[in-house]
Short mmCIF file of C-alpha atoms in Angstrom, two decimals:
data_model
loop_
_atom_site.label_atom_id
_atom_site.label_comp_id
_atom_site.label_asym_id
_atom_site.label_seq_id
_atom_site.Cartn_x
_atom_site.Cartn_y
_atom_site.Cartn_z
CA MET A 1 0.00 0.00 -0.01
CA THR A 2 2.90 2.32 0.77
CA SER A 3 4.26 1.94 -2.77
CA VAL A 4 0.81 2.67 -4.24
CA ILE A 5 0.50 5.91 -2.26
CA ALA A 6 4.08 6.89 -3.08
CA LEU A 7 3.46 6.40 -6.81
CA ALA A 8 0.16 8.29 -6.57
CA ARG A 9 1.96 11.23 -4.91
CA PHE A 10 4.65 11.09 -7.60
CA ARG A 11 1.98 11.23 -10.31
CA VAL A 12 0.21 14.18 -8.73
CA ALA A 13 3.52 16.00 -8.38
CA GLY A 14 4.31 15.38 -12.05
CA TYR A 15 0.84 16.54 -13.07
CA VAL A 16 1.22 19.81 -11.17
CA ALA A 17 4.80 20.34 -12.35
CA SER A 18 3.74 19.90 -16.01
CA HIS A 19 1.25 22.78 -15.60
CA ARG A 20 -1.48 20.62 -17.16
CA ALA A 21 -3.37 20.98 -13.92
CA LEU A 22 -3.95 24.63 -14.79
CA GLN A 23 -6.13 23.79 -17.78
CA PRO A 24 -9.09 22.23 -15.96
CA LEU A 25 -8.63 24.71 -13.09
CA ILE A 26 -9.04 27.62 -15.47
CA GLY A 27 -12.06 25.87 -17.01
CA LEU A 28 -13.52 25.37 -13.57
CA LEU A 29 -13.03 29.03 -12.59
CA ALA A 30 -14.70 30.14 -15.83
CA LEU A 31 -17.65 27.84 -15.13
CA LEU A 32 -17.97 29.11 -11.58
CA ALA A 33 -17.85 32.71 -12.76
CA ILE A 34 -20.83 32.02 -15.03
CA LEU A 35 -22.81 30.00 -12.48
CA TYR A 36 -22.36 32.51 -9.67
CA ALA A 37 -22.35 35.80 -11.53
CA THR A 38 -25.26 36.61 -9.25
CA ALA A 39 -25.92 35.37 -5.73
CA VAL A 40 -28.00 32.23 -5.21
CA PRO A 41 -31.40 33.28 -3.80
CA ALA A 42 -32.58 32.00 -0.45
CA GLY A 43 -34.40 28.66 -0.81
CA GLN A 44 -32.41 27.65 -3.88
CA GLU A 45 -29.39 26.23 -2.04
CA ILE A 46 -30.06 22.55 -2.83
CA ALA A 47 -30.91 23.31 -6.47
CA ALA A 48 -27.71 25.31 -6.91
CA THR A 49 -25.54 22.59 -5.42
CA ALA A 50 -27.10 19.98 -7.69
CA ASP A 51 -26.54 22.18 -10.72
CA SER A 52 -22.92 22.69 -9.69
CA ALA A 53 -22.27 18.96 -9.21
CA ALA A 54 -23.86 18.04 -12.54
CA MET A 55 -22.05 20.71 -14.56
CA LEU A 56 -18.76 19.86 -12.93
CA VAL A 57 -18.55 16.34 -14.40
CA PRO A 58 -16.87 17.20 -17.74
CA VAL A 59 -14.32 19.47 -16.03
CA LEU A 60 -13.45 16.72 -13.58
CA ALA A 61 -13.23 14.18 -16.42
CA TRP A 62 -10.87 16.55 -18.23
CA ALA A 63 -8.71 16.80 -15.13
CA ALA A 64 -8.63 13.03 -14.57
CA ARG A 65 -7.72 12.39 -18.20
CA GLY A 66 -5.00 15.01 -18.00
CA LEU A 67 -3.39 13.43 -14.96
CA LEU A 68 -3.53 9.93 -16.39
CA ASP A 69 -2.05 11.20 -19.67
CA THR A 70 0.84 13.12 -18.09
CA GLU A 71 3.00 10.12 -17.32
CA PRO A 72 5.12 8.93 -20.29
CA ASP A 73 4.17 5.51 -21.62
CA GLU A 74 7.63 4.10 -20.86
CA GLN A 75 7.43 5.23 -17.26
CA ARG A 76 3.93 3.71 -16.97
CA SER A 77 5.28 0.40 -18.31
CA VAL A 78 8.08 0.40 -15.72
CA ALA A 79 5.56 1.10 -12.93
CA LEU A 80 3.30 -1.66 -14.24
CA SER A 81 6.20 -4.13 -14.22
CA ALA A 82 7.13 -3.16 -10.68
CA LEU A 83 3.68 -2.98 -9.09
CA GLY A 84 1.43 -5.03 -11.33
CA PRO A 85 -2.29 -4.25 -10.89
CA ARG A 86 -1.45 -1.83 -8.07
CA GLU A 87 -0.07 0.56 -10.70
CA LEU A 88 -3.59 1.04 -11.99
CA VAL A 89 -4.86 1.72 -8.46
CA SER A 90 -2.22 4.35 -7.88
CA GLY A 91 -3.21 6.16 -11.06
CA LEU A 92 -6.87 6.24 -10.15
CA LEU A 93 -6.03 7.30 -6.61
CA ALA A 94 -3.89 10.18 -7.86
CA ALA A 95 -6.58 11.29 -10.31
CA PHE A 96 -9.35 11.10 -7.71
CA SER A 97 -7.33 13.13 -5.20
CA SER A 98 -6.90 15.89 -7.77
CA LEU A 99 -10.63 15.84 -8.52
CA LEU A 100 -11.46 16.21 -4.81
CA VAL A 101 -9.48 19.46 -4.77
CA LEU A 102 -11.42 20.82 -7.75
CA ALA A 103 -14.73 19.68 -6.23
CA ALA A 104 -13.81 21.42 -2.97
CA VAL A 105 -13.06 24.64 -4.85
CA ALA A 106 -16.49 24.43 -6.54
CA GLU A 107 -18.24 23.75 -3.21
CA ALA A 108 -16.43 26.61 -1.53
CA ALA A 109 -17.38 28.99 -4.36
CA LEU A 110 -21.01 27.93 -4.06
CA LEU A 111 -21.07 28.57 -0.30
CA THR A 112 -19.72 32.08 -0.77
CA ARG A 113 -22.52 32.96 -3.20
CA LEU A 114 -25.49 31.75 -1.14
CA ALA A 115 -27.80 34.52 0.00
CA ALA A 116 -28.79 32.46 3.05
CA SER A 117 -26.92 29.92 5.16
CA PRO A 118 -27.70 26.32 4.18
CA THR A 119 -28.89 23.77 6.70
CA LEU A 120 -26.56 20.96 7.69
CA THR A 121 -28.69 18.49 5.68
CA VAL A 122 -28.41 20.62 2.54
CA LEU A 123 -24.68 21.13 3.09
CA LEU A 124 -24.06 17.37 3.45
CA ALA A 125 -26.22 16.62 0.39
CA GLY A 126 -24.18 19.11 -1.60
CA VAL A 127 -20.90 17.57 -0.51
CA TRP A 128 -22.20 14.12 -1.35
CA LEU A 129 -23.34 15.17 -4.84
CA HIS A 130 -19.94 16.67 -5.53
CA LEU A 131 -18.33 13.39 -4.46
CA LEU A 132 -20.63 11.52 -6.89
CA SER A 133 -19.65 14.04 -9.56
CA ALA A 134 -15.95 13.31 -8.85
CA VAL A 135 -16.55 9.56 -9.21
CA ALA A 136 -18.36 10.09 -12.52
CA GLY A 137 -15.62 12.42 -13.73
CA LEU A 138 -12.91 9.94 -12.74
CA THR A 139 -14.59 7.14 -14.72
CA LEU A 140 -15.18 9.21 -17.83
CA GLY A 141 -11.67 10.64 -17.68
CA ALA A 142 -10.08 7.20 -17.22
CA LEU A 143 -12.00 5.66 -20.13
CA THR A 144 -10.88 8.48 -22.42
CA SER A 145 -7.25 8.57 -21.27
CA ARG A 146 -4.32 7.81 -23.59
CA PRO A 147 -3.85 4.14 -22.60
CA ILE A 148 -7.44 3.49 -23.79
CA LEU A 149 -7.81 6.07 -26.60
CA PRO A 150 -4.35 7.04 -27.92
CA SER A 151 -5.65 9.73 -30.28
CA PRO A 152 -6.12 13.12 -28.51
CA ALA A 153 -8.85 14.13 -30.95
CA VAL A 154 -10.79 10.88 -30.52
CA SER A 155 -10.28 11.10 -26.73
CA THR A 156 -11.70 14.64 -26.56
CA ILE A 157 -14.68 13.78 -28.75
CA ALA A 158 -15.40 10.66 -26.66
CA LEU A 159 -15.26 12.69 -23.44
CA ILE A 160 -17.70 15.29 -24.77
CA LEU A 161 -20.04 12.67 -26.20
CA GLY A 162 -19.85 10.65 -22.99
CA TYR A 163 -21.03 13.63 -20.92
CA LEU A 164 -23.74 14.57 -23.47
CA SER A 165 -24.95 10.96 -23.33
CA MET A 166 -25.32 11.26 -19.57
CA LEU A 167 -27.41 14.38 -20.01
CA VAL A 168 -29.63 13.03 -22.79
CA ILE A 169 -30.23 9.56 -21.31
CA SER A 170 -30.97 10.86 -17.80
CA LEU A 171 -33.18 13.62 -19.25
CA ALA A 172 -35.15 10.96 -21.08
CA GLY A 173 -35.77 9.15 -17.78
CA GLY A 174 -33.20 6.37 -18.15
CA ARG A 175 -31.68 6.87 -14.71
CA TRP A 176 -30.47 3.29 -14.48
CA LEU A 177 -28.81 3.51 -17.91
CA THR A 178 -26.27 6.17 -17.00
CA VAL A 179 -25.09 8.48 -14.21
CA PRO A 180 -28.36 10.43 -13.71
CA VAL A 181 -26.92 13.95 -13.62
CA MET A 182 -30.17 15.42 -14.89
CA GLY A 183 -31.94 13.44 -12.16
CA TRP A 184 -29.82 15.27 -9.58
CA MET A 185 -30.91 18.63 -10.91
CA ARG A 186 -34.56 17.68 -11.56
CA ASP A 187 -35.12 16.26 -8.07
CA ALA A 188 -33.29 19.19 -6.46
CA HIS A 189 -35.36 21.78 -8.29
CA HIS A 190 -38.58 19.95 -7.36
CA GLY A 191 -37.65 19.63 -3.69
CA GLU A 192 -37.36 15.83 -3.86
CA LEU A 193 -33.59 15.35 -3.68
CA GLN A 194 -33.33 14.49 0.00
CA ALA A 195 -35.94 11.76 -0.36
CA THR A 196 -34.48 10.28 -3.56
CA LEU A 197 -30.77 10.73 -2.71
CA PRO A 198 -30.23 7.10 -1.54
CA LEU A 199 -31.62 5.71 -4.80
CA LEU A 200 -29.76 8.33 -6.84
CA THR A 201 -26.56 7.29 -5.06
CA VAL A 202 -26.97 3.69 -6.14
CA GLN A 203 -27.77 4.74 -9.71
CA SER A 204 -24.83 7.18 -9.74
CA LEU A 205 -22.33 4.55 -8.58
CA LEU A 206 -23.52 1.68 -10.77
CA TRP A 207 -22.12 2.87 -14.07
CA PRO A 208 -18.83 4.18 -12.65
CA ALA A 209 -18.32 0.72 -11.11
CA ILE A 210 -18.90 -0.87 -14.53
CA GLY A 211 -16.78 1.76 -16.26
CA LEU A 212 -13.80 1.41 -13.92
CA THR A 213 -14.04 -2.38 -14.26
CA ALA A 214 -13.89 -1.97 -18.03
CA TYR A 215 -10.94 0.42 -17.63
CA ALA A 216 -9.07 -2.10 -15.54
CA TRP A 217 -9.72 -4.86 -18.07
CA LEU A 218 -8.64 -2.71 -21.01
CA ARG A 219 -5.50 -1.66 -19.24
CA ARG A 220 -4.46 -5.31 -19.01
CA THR A 221 -3.98 -5.34 -22.79
CA ARG A 222 -3.07 -1.69 -23.25
CA PRO A 223 -0.30 -0.85 -20.77
#
């Protein structure tokens, strides 16, 4: 486990040193500037946090893909030879830790723009939705990373289409067929999120579990 954490820290350091971490951060700040150009009215706290979590997914996927792409292929091969399957775990751990930082920035920006203080229940629901957003972003970013899709153009198109598919399918009511990001927003705006959050959590973790399993299987043949 120590070697996995050490390699994860090494990858995060390399990601930051390469300045590729600035790209999704700038994208996130631009998104937050648009979302919170005006203060969030009282009573709209839960709706605003659901909107933030849903719109954050492509930015987080971009960040995860960027971190997983930073490491040279030769270095990845050496790490794979040394750690075996644990190399994959370290990569996902490094990516997820970077996504948690971006999600925390988004959550902090939201809290500063609320016209009224949120209740503890709303605050915890918002944190949980942003964690689900990070899991979805990690999965989409991993499946479009260079070891899976070597072409940068194809990877970018796949990432955009993947997120659009989430929106369209969940908007059409197929919550079990994708990560139901539109379900988050719809239930939040209708005051139903707190009641449906347990089911939404199961639905939101199902496809990331399948996606990360597929990623692990693909990485066996595409080191």
